[in-house]
Amino acid sequence: MSSFGEGEDYGAFLTVPHDDPMGLAARLKAAGVNGDARAAGLRLCPDLLNTDEQMVRAAEAVARLA
């Protein structure tokens, strides 16, 4: 799965390209993962306050639902 938004030239957001980002964001929300839909894809914003468990759960949900 590809993504963009990493690196020093970007903020804390990571974008996962997807044909239906709004649908994917809705499915993730139903699975307990908050994301945001943009024209380019699903936008996620991991934070220092997120636990490792939350990050793994989010990554698994994106992989399963994308």
XYZ file of N, CA, C and O in Angstrom:
264
model
N 0.853 -1.164 0.000
C 0.000 0.000 0.000
C 0.902 1.231 0.000
O 1.852 1.308 0.752
N 0.588 2.172 -0.828
C 1.398 3.385 -0.903
C 0.826 4.475 0.001
O -0.315 4.409 0.441
N 1.653 5.467 0.267
C 1.216 6.631 1.039
C 2.112 7.799 0.660
O 3.149 7.620 0.034
N 1.687 8.983 1.010
C 2.539 10.146 0.845
C 2.270 11.116 1.975
O 1.262 11.016 2.652
N 3.195 12.018 2.188
C 3.060 12.990 3.262
C 4.145 12.846 4.305
O 4.170 13.576 5.277
N 5.050 11.915 4.102
C 6.119 11.738 5.084
C 7.302 12.635 4.739
O 7.458 13.066 3.600
N 8.091 12.950 5.725
C 9.282 13.751 5.488
C 9.198 15.119 6.118
O 8.145 15.560 6.592
N 10.309 15.810 6.106
C 10.408 17.110 6.765
C 9.574 18.193 6.079
O 9.246 19.202 6.700
N 9.230 18.017 4.819
C 8.459 19.032 4.101
C 6.961 18.940 4.372
O 6.189 19.726 3.836
N 6.556 17.993 5.179
C 5.139 17.771 5.470
C 4.900 17.903 6.967
O 5.814 17.782 7.770
N 3.648 18.091 7.329
C 3.273 18.110 8.741
C 3.138 16.688 9.260
O 3.772 15.760 8.763
N 2.290 16.511 10.229
C 2.132 15.214 10.871
C 1.136 14.312 10.148
O 0.801 13.251 10.647
N 0.659 14.724 8.982
C -0.359 13.954 8.282
C 0.252 12.937 7.334
O 1.289 13.179 6.731
N -0.431 11.836 7.191
C -0.073 10.791 6.244
C -1.306 10.539 5.388
O -2.405 10.384 5.916
N -1.150 10.525 4.080
C -2.274 10.304 3.183
C -2.119 8.977 2.467
O -1.067 8.694 1.894
N -3.171 8.174 2.499
C -3.205 6.880 1.825
C -4.121 7.031 0.615
O -5.330 7.230 0.775
N -3.575 6.972 -0.598
C -4.415 7.107 -1.788
C -5.493 6.024 -1.819
O -5.233 4.868 -1.469
N -6.699 6.406 -2.231
C -7.808 5.446 -2.294
C -8.864 5.989 -3.248
O -9.071 7.194 -3.331
N -9.528 5.088 -3.967
C -10.563 5.496 -4.923
C -11.810 6.052 -4.243
O -12.535 6.848 -4.830
N -12.085 5.607 -3.014
C -13.263 6.052 -2.275
C -12.854 6.459 -0.861
O -13.167 5.762 0.108
N -12.133 7.582 -0.714
C -11.647 7.951 0.612
C -12.762 8.226 1.622
O -12.605 7.911 2.802
N -13.894 8.762 1.170
C -14.996 9.020 2.105
C -15.576 7.711 2.635
O -15.863 7.585 3.825
N -15.737 6.739 1.754
C -16.239 5.434 2.182
C -15.266 4.742 3.116
O -15.667 4.138 4.122
N -13.978 4.831 2.789
C -12.960 4.218 3.645
C -12.943 4.885 5.017
O -12.890 4.202 6.039
N -13.020 6.208 5.052
C -13.039 6.918 6.335
C -14.254 6.501 7.163
O -14.147 6.320 8.383
N -15.395 6.311 6.519
C -16.606 5.884 7.239
C -16.445 4.473 7.791
O -16.839 4.196 8.933
N -15.871 3.574 6.994
C -15.659 2.191 7.468
C -14.667 2.162 8.630
O -14.844 1.426 9.602
N -13.626 2.986 8.542
C -12.655 3.045 9.631
C -13.275 3.615 10.897
O -13.026 3.124 12.000
N -14.101 4.651 10.740
C -14.760 5.239 11.917
C -15.631 4.192 12.610
O -15.649 4.103 13.828
N -16.338 3.384 11.813
C -17.159 2.315 12.386
C -16.301 1.284 13.116
O -16.768 0.635 14.053
N -15.039 1.159 12.700
C -14.109 0.225 13.337
C -13.339 0.884 14.481
O -12.462 0.267 15.073
N -13.647 2.169 14.787
C -13.024 2.849 15.906
C -11.742 3.603 15.575
O -10.996 3.973 16.475
N -11.491 3.843 14.285
C -10.292 4.570 13.864
C -10.721 5.881 13.211
O -11.496 5.870 12.252
N -10.232 6.991 13.723
C -10.578 8.296 13.155
C -9.621 8.658 12.028
O -8.405 8.572 12.189
N -10.185 9.036 10.916
C -9.418 9.514 9.772
C -10.220 10.601 9.095
O -11.328 10.933 9.518
N -9.684 11.146 8.043
C -10.345 12.230 7.334
C -10.228 11.956 5.838
O -9.183 11.513 5.374
N -11.274 12.205 5.106
C -11.259 11.983 3.662
C -10.875 13.263 2.945
O -11.388 14.334 3.240
N -9.965 13.146 2.027
C -9.548 14.234 1.144
C -9.658 13.721 -0.279
O -9.759 12.525 -0.513
N -9.596 14.605 -1.238
C -9.693 14.192 -2.647
C -8.617 13.179 -3.008
O -8.853 12.269 -3.793
N -7.442 13.318 -2.418
C -6.324 12.430 -2.745
C -6.400 11.084 -2.034
O -5.746 10.138 -2.436
N -7.167 11.004 -0.955
C -7.259 9.737 -0.232
C -7.578 9.936 1.232
O -8.032 11.001 1.657
N -7.322 8.899 1.997
C -7.560 8.914 3.431
C -6.413 9.633 4.120
O -5.251 9.339 3.874
N -6.724 10.574 4.990
C -5.687 11.310 5.712
C -5.718 10.900 7.177
O -6.759 10.939 7.831
N -4.561 10.509 7.676
C -4.406 10.114 9.069
C -3.392 11.041 9.730
O -2.493 11.556 9.066
N -3.540 11.218 11.024
C -2.615 12.077 11.756
C -2.211 11.395 13.058
O -2.803 11.627 14.107
N -1.206 10.523 12.997
C -0.718 9.901 14.233
C -0.151 10.972 15.160
O 0.327 12.005 14.699
N -0.200 10.726 16.436
C 0.201 11.717 17.423
C 1.094 11.065 18.472
O 1.026 9.860 18.683
N 1.885 11.869 19.132
C 2.713 11.364 20.230
C 1.879 10.725 21.329
O 2.359 9.870 22.062
N 0.646 11.164 21.461
C -0.225 10.644 22.516
C -0.864 9.310 22.158
O -1.447 8.654 23.021
N -0.771 8.895 20.883
C -1.286 7.590 20.502
C -0.354 6.500 21.027
O 0.864 6.617 20.934
N -0.965 5.456 21.562
C -0.161 4.337 22.050
C 0.265 3.452 20.881
O -0.314 3.521 19.787
N 1.270 2.634 21.111
C 1.694 1.680 20.084
C 0.528 0.772 19.695
O 0.341 0.467 18.518
N -0.257 0.366 20.668
C -1.414 -0.494 20.409
C -2.418 0.198 19.481
O -2.953 -0.420 18.557
N -2.673 1.473 19.702
C -3.587 2.217 18.840
C -3.041 2.326 17.416
O -3.792 2.219 16.450
N -1.746 2.552 17.297
C -1.132 2.667 15.968
C -1.214 1.338 15.212
O -1.541 1.322 14.021
N -0.954 0.239 15.905
C -1.042 -1.084 15.273
C -2.476 -1.375 14.879
O -2.750 -1.845 13.771
N -3.434 -1.079 15.763
C -4.847 -1.318 15.461
C -5.291 -0.499 14.254
O -5.993 -0.996 13.374
N -4.860 0.748 14.166
C -5.216 1.604 13.019
C -4.609 1.046 11.736
O -5.286 0.965 10.709
N -3.337 0.663 11.784
C -2.675 0.118 10.585
C -3.357 -1.170 10.125
O -3.576 -1.370 8.925
N -3.715 -2.024 11.057
C -4.407 -3.269 10.693
C -5.776 -2.984 10.097
O -6.187 -3.638 9.134
N -6.492 -2.004 10.653
C -7.815 -1.663 10.126
C -7.702 -1.091 8.712
O -8.502 -1.433 7.835
N -6.727 -0.217 8.483
C -6.546 0.339 7.136
C -6.221 -0.783 6.156
O -6.796 -0.854 5.068
N -5.331 -1.682 6.545
C -4.958 -2.793 5.656
C -6.154 -3.689 5.350
O -6.342 -4.139 4.221
N -6.983 -3.926 6.347
C -8.135 -4.820 6.190
C -9.251 -4.164 5.366
O -9.891 -4.815 4.541
N -9.482 -2.870 5.576
C -10.641 -2.206 4.980
C -10.348 -1.476 3.669
O -11.271 -1.116 2.957
N -9.081 -1.240 3.380
C -8.742 -0.451 2.181
C -8.934 -1.254 0.949
O -8.687 -2.029 0.389
